[in-house]
Short mmCIF file of C-alpha atoms and ligand atoms in Angstrom, two decimals:
data_model
loop_
_atom_site.label_atom_id
_atom_site.label_comp_id
_atom_site.label_asym_id
_atom_site.label_seq_id
_atom_site.Cartn_x
_atom_site.Cartn_y
_atom_site.Cartn_z
CA MET A 1 13.44 0.99 0.98
CA ASN A 2 10.49 0.03 3.15
CA LEU A 3 7.62 -2.42 2.86
CA ARG A 4 4.12 -1.76 4.12
CA ILE A 5 2.15 -4.87 5.07
CA LEU A 6 -1.53 -4.91 5.99
CA TRP A 7 -2.50 -7.96 8.08
CA MET A 8 -6.27 -8.29 7.83
CA TYR A 9 -8.34 -9.78 10.67
CA HIS A 10 -5.21 -10.88 12.52
CA ASP A 11 -7.36 -11.62 15.58
CA LEU A 12 -9.87 -13.87 13.80
CA MET A 13 -8.32 -15.34 10.67
CA ASP A 14 -5.24 -17.10 11.97
CA LEU A 15 -5.34 -20.89 11.70
CA TYR A 16 -2.46 -23.34 12.09
CA GLY A 17 0.14 -20.65 12.60
CA ASP A 18 -0.77 -18.38 9.67
CA LYS A 19 0.75 -15.51 11.65
CA GLY A 20 4.12 -17.18 11.04
CA ASN A 21 3.90 -15.91 7.46
CA ILE A 22 4.13 -12.34 8.71
CA GLN A 23 7.10 -13.24 10.89
CA VAL A 24 8.93 -14.76 7.91
CA LEU A 25 8.26 -11.76 5.66
CA LYS A 26 9.53 -9.42 8.38
CA THR A 27 12.65 -11.45 9.06
CA ARG A 28 13.57 -11.82 5.39
CA CYS A 29 13.23 -8.06 4.95
CA GLU A 30 15.23 -7.24 8.06
CA LYS A 31 18.07 -9.52 6.94
CA ARG A 32 18.20 -7.45 3.75
CA ASN A 33 18.00 -4.10 5.52
CA ILE A 34 14.55 -3.42 4.16
CA GLU A 35 12.37 -1.60 6.68
CA VAL A 36 8.98 -3.21 7.36
CA THR A 37 5.78 -1.83 8.79
CA VAL A 38 3.05 -4.30 9.71
CA ASP A 39 -0.38 -2.82 10.45
CA THR A 40 -3.26 -4.99 11.57
CA CYS A 41 -6.87 -4.33 10.70
CA THR A 42 -9.93 -5.95 12.17
CA ILE A 43 -13.70 -5.49 11.97
CA ASN A 44 -14.79 -1.82 11.89
CA GLU A 45 -11.23 -0.50 11.99
CA VAL A 46 -10.42 2.28 9.56
CA ARG A 47 -7.44 1.67 7.28
CA ASP A 48 -6.54 2.96 3.86
CA ILE A 49 -5.99 -0.38 2.13
CA THR A 50 -4.69 1.36 -0.98
CA SER A 51 -1.61 2.57 0.87
CA TYR A 52 -0.13 -0.92 1.41
CA ASP A 53 2.28 -2.97 -0.67
CA LEU A 54 1.04 -6.32 0.65
CA PHE A 55 -2.39 -7.44 1.81
CA PHE A 56 -2.30 -10.60 3.93
CA LEU A 57 -5.41 -12.54 4.97
CA GLY A 58 -5.10 -15.86 6.78
CA GLY A 59 -7.50 -18.76 7.11
CA GLY A 60 -10.41 -19.24 9.46
CA ALA A 61 -13.08 -21.78 10.16
CA ASP A 62 -16.68 -21.20 9.03
CA ARG A 63 -17.40 -19.37 12.30
CA GLU A 64 -14.69 -16.77 11.74
CA GLN A 65 -15.55 -16.38 8.05
CA ASN A 66 -19.10 -15.64 9.16
CA LEU A 67 -17.88 -13.00 11.55
CA ILE A 68 -15.72 -11.11 9.09
CA TYR A 69 -17.31 -11.44 5.64
CA GLN A 70 -19.63 -8.43 5.89
CA ASP A 71 -16.82 -6.18 7.01
CA LEU A 72 -14.66 -7.52 4.16
CA LEU A 73 -17.42 -6.86 1.61
CA LYS A 74 -17.70 -3.25 2.81
CA ARG A 75 -14.06 -2.81 1.86
CA ARG A 76 -14.52 -4.15 -1.67
CA ASP A 77 -13.99 -0.84 -3.49
CA GLN A 78 -10.80 -0.12 -1.58
CA ILE A 79 -9.46 -3.62 -2.20
CA ARG A 80 -10.25 -3.23 -5.91
CA GLU A 81 -8.41 0.07 -5.93
CA ALA A 82 -5.43 -1.51 -4.17
CA MET A 83 -5.40 -4.21 -6.85
CA ASP A 84 -5.41 -1.52 -9.51
CA GLN A 85 -2.48 0.13 -7.75
CA LYS A 86 -0.44 -3.11 -7.82
CA THR A 87 -0.71 -4.18 -4.19
CA ALA A 88 0.35 -7.83 -3.78
CA PHE A 89 -2.02 -10.28 -2.05
CA LEU A 90 -1.34 -13.41 -0.01
CA LEU A 91 -4.52 -15.24 0.94
CA ILE A 92 -4.81 -18.46 2.89
CA CYS A 93 -7.70 -20.94 2.91
CA GLY A 94 -10.77 -19.18 4.38
CA GLY A 95 -9.32 -15.89 3.07
CA TYR A 96 -8.76 -17.42 -0.36
CA GLN A 97 -12.36 -18.64 -0.48
CA LEU A 98 -13.79 -15.18 0.27
CA PHE A 99 -12.13 -13.60 -2.78
CA GLY A 100 -14.17 -15.83 -5.08
CA ARG A 101 -17.88 -15.82 -5.89
CA TYR A 102 -19.19 -17.46 -2.71
CA TYR A 103 -18.61 -19.98 0.05
CA LYS A 104 -21.44 -22.40 0.80
CA ASP A 105 -21.10 -24.30 4.08
CA GLN A 106 -22.31 -27.82 4.96
CA ASP A 107 -25.75 -26.55 6.01
CA GLY A 108 -26.20 -24.83 2.66
CA VAL A 109 -25.67 -21.34 4.08
CA GLU A 110 -24.02 -19.20 1.42
CA LEU A 111 -21.63 -16.34 2.17
CA PRO A 112 -21.15 -14.02 -0.78
CA GLY A 113 -17.49 -13.49 -1.66
CA LEU A 114 -15.78 -10.40 -3.01
CA ASN A 115 -16.34 -11.86 -6.46
CA PHE A 116 -13.00 -10.73 -7.86
CA PHE A 117 -12.39 -14.13 -9.40
CA ASP A 118 -14.55 -16.80 -11.01
CA TYR A 119 -13.97 -19.58 -8.53
CA TYR A 120 -16.53 -20.62 -5.92
CA THR A 121 -16.44 -22.97 -2.94
CA GLU A 122 -18.94 -25.46 -1.60
CA ALA A 123 -18.45 -27.67 1.45
CA ALA A 124 -17.98 -31.38 0.78
CA ASP A 125 -19.65 -34.16 2.72
CA ARG A 126 -17.76 -35.38 5.77
CA ASP A 127 -15.98 -38.15 3.83
CA HIS A 128 -14.38 -35.68 1.47
CA ARG A 129 -12.93 -33.16 3.89
CA CYS A 130 -9.36 -32.38 2.83
CA ILE A 131 -7.08 -32.81 5.83
CA GLY A 132 -3.37 -33.46 6.15
CA ASN A 133 0.06 -32.59 4.93
CA ILE A 134 0.27 -31.53 1.31
CA ALA A 135 3.09 -31.34 -1.23
CA VAL A 136 2.79 -29.37 -4.45
CA ASN A 137 4.86 -28.26 -7.39
CA VAL A 138 4.84 -24.53 -8.12
CA THR A 139 5.81 -23.07 -11.48
CA ILE A 140 6.22 -19.31 -11.66
CA GLY A 141 7.93 -17.85 -14.70
CA THR A 142 11.01 -19.96 -15.34
CA GLU A 143 11.14 -21.28 -11.77
CA SER A 144 9.71 -24.63 -10.74
CA PHE A 145 10.02 -26.02 -7.21
CA ASP A 146 8.25 -28.20 -4.66
CA ALA A 147 6.49 -26.73 -1.64
CA VAL A 148 4.82 -28.20 1.44
CA GLY A 149 2.01 -27.21 3.76
CA PHE A 150 -0.90 -28.43 5.84
CA GLU A 151 -4.51 -28.31 4.71
CA ASN A 152 -7.80 -28.70 6.57
CA HIS A 153 -10.88 -27.60 4.67
CA GLY A 154 -14.32 -28.91 3.87
CA GLY A 155 -14.66 -26.33 1.11
CA GLN A 156 -14.13 -27.60 -2.43
CA THR A 157 -13.04 -24.77 -4.68
CA LYS A 158 -14.12 -25.14 -8.29
CA ASN A 159 -13.76 -23.16 -11.48
CA VAL A 160 -10.16 -22.14 -10.83
CA PHE A 161 -8.63 -21.23 -14.17
CA ASN A 162 -5.18 -20.26 -12.87
CA PRO A 163 -4.16 -22.60 -10.06
CA PHE A 164 -1.17 -21.78 -7.90
CA ALA A 165 0.34 -25.27 -7.98
CA ARG A 166 0.03 -28.90 -9.03
CA VAL A 167 -0.69 -31.35 -6.21
CA LEU A 168 1.92 -34.06 -5.63
CA LYS A 169 0.45 -35.43 -2.38
CA GLY A 170 -2.73 -34.34 -0.59
CA HIS A 171 -5.82 -32.64 -2.03
CA GLY A 172 -5.63 -28.94 -2.85
CA ASN A 173 -8.62 -27.12 -4.30
CA SER A 174 -10.89 -30.11 -3.99
CA TYR A 175 -10.65 -33.71 -2.91
CA ASP A 176 -9.09 -34.98 -6.13
CA SER A 177 -8.73 -31.91 -8.35
CA GLY A 178 -4.97 -32.29 -8.69
CA PHE A 179 -4.50 -28.53 -8.42
CA GLU A 180 -3.94 -26.16 -5.56
CA GLY A 181 -4.83 -22.54 -4.98
CA PHE A 182 -5.19 -19.63 -7.35
CA MET A 183 -2.64 -17.22 -8.74
CA ASN A 184 -2.36 -14.19 -10.97
CA ASP A 185 0.32 -11.51 -11.31
CA GLN A 186 -0.53 -10.00 -7.93
CA VAL A 187 -2.43 -12.63 -5.97
CA ILE A 188 -1.25 -15.89 -4.45
CA ALA A 189 -4.13 -17.74 -2.80
CA THR A 190 -3.66 -21.18 -1.31
CA TYR A 191 -5.08 -23.79 1.06
CA MET A 192 -1.63 -24.28 2.54
CA HIS A 193 -1.33 -23.45 6.19
CA GLY A 194 1.56 -24.77 8.14
CA PRO A 195 2.24 -21.82 8.07
CA LEU A 196 3.10 -21.55 4.38
CA LEU A 197 6.26 -19.45 4.27
CA PRO A 198 8.77 -20.78 6.83
CA LYS A 199 9.40 -24.01 4.92
CA ASN A 200 8.89 -22.44 1.51
CA PRO A 201 11.32 -19.50 1.35
CA LYS A 202 11.02 -19.27 -2.43
CA ILE A 203 7.34 -18.44 -2.08
CA ALA A 204 8.21 -15.88 0.60
CA ASP A 205 10.60 -14.15 -1.78
CA ILE A 206 8.13 -14.23 -4.67
CA VAL A 207 5.60 -12.49 -2.41
CA LEU A 208 8.20 -9.98 -1.24
CA LYS A 209 9.35 -9.19 -4.77
CA ARG A 210 5.79 -8.62 -5.92
CA ALA A 211 5.04 -6.38 -2.95
CA LEU A 212 8.25 -4.34 -3.22
CA SER A 213 7.91 -3.85 -6.95
CA ARG A 214 4.73 -1.84 -6.36
CA ARG A 215 6.93 1.15 -5.45
CA TYR A 216 10.48 0.10 -6.25
CA ASP A 217 12.30 -1.07 -9.31
CA ILE A 218 13.25 -4.42 -7.87
CA ARG A 219 14.74 -7.10 -10.15
CA GLU A 220 16.35 -9.52 -7.71
CA LEU A 221 16.43 -9.79 -3.93
CA SER A 222 19.78 -10.58 -2.32
CA GLU A 223 20.30 -14.28 -1.60
CA LEU A 224 19.74 -15.53 1.95
CA ASP A 225 21.04 -18.75 3.44
CA ASP A 226 17.97 -21.02 3.44
CA THR A 227 19.74 -24.25 4.34
CA ILE A 228 17.67 -24.87 7.46
CA GLU A 229 14.38 -23.91 5.82
CA ASN A 230 15.07 -26.21 2.88
CA LYS A 231 16.01 -29.07 5.17
CA ALA A 232 12.75 -28.66 7.07
CA ARG A 233 10.81 -28.72 3.79
CA ASP A 234 12.68 -31.80 2.60
CA VAL A 235 11.79 -33.70 5.79
CA MET A 236 8.13 -33.35 4.84
CA LEU A 237 8.71 -34.07 1.13
CA ARG A 238 10.50 -37.26 2.18
CA ARG A 239 7.78 -38.23 4.65
CA LEU A 240 5.21 -37.82 1.89
CA GLY A 241 7.27 -39.94 -0.48
CA VAL A 242 7.86 -37.10 -2.96
CA ILE A 243 11.64 -37.35 -2.65
CA SER A 244 13.77 -40.21 -1.35
N1 LIG B 1 -14.12 -22.83 6.59
C1 LIG B 1 -13.41 -23.22 5.45
C2 LIG B 1 -13.48 -24.69 5.09
O1 LIG B 1 -13.54 -25.58 5.91
C3 LIG B 1 -11.99 -22.73 5.61
C4 LIG B 1 -11.15 -23.51 6.57
C5 LIG B 1 -9.74 -22.98 6.73
O2 LIG B 1 -9.47 -21.78 6.57
N2 LIG B 1 -8.83 -23.88 7.12
O3 LIG B 1 -13.48 -24.93 3.91
#
């Protein structure tokens, strides 16, 4: 069994340790004897997006989003095709925003998004920037668990019909929306940097299962010992007053 990961704009979209997500995915595969290939892809580079099991795009400030969005839009048909062929997607913050209708920055400049989903994002005034540690509750299928991350975005994402999580502490999609991210059967999109996966191994395994099931009949992944990861997550949940 092998997993093919495409890491988009690794050199530009990588805020607050987003690259750590790739490291976690690799390590969790290696521990299970699953081979992993990670290919990077930046502006003007030729890659067949449809040949990957997982598409990962990290976050970036307005400047980086400005640099990459045209290249991303040129790849729209291929990304659509990858979606049709059951590729899994993990999108963080600036990457999440660009899969919606548009992102409008504080000066009113609007970047068109890929327009795959109905949500759109507009920058808040300075007083409503969403910054800090965040705790959420995720429910996927029969599983429900708490997760932690770090957010820093001016963008307020509205019109999200299928959020990824419910906010316990922090902001999420907008200053007081109460919900975080976007999710469907293939896509997990979130404002949570930190990076997301090291302290949230359950999310890592959900992403892995989705990606592997594109080509393999995968029901369950073998259990790993996540004692340390869970302890690290609980430190933050305790600090935020979510658990005692
Ligand atoms: N530029 C976007 C915003 O501030 C995204 C920031 C990020 O990826 N952390 O909303």
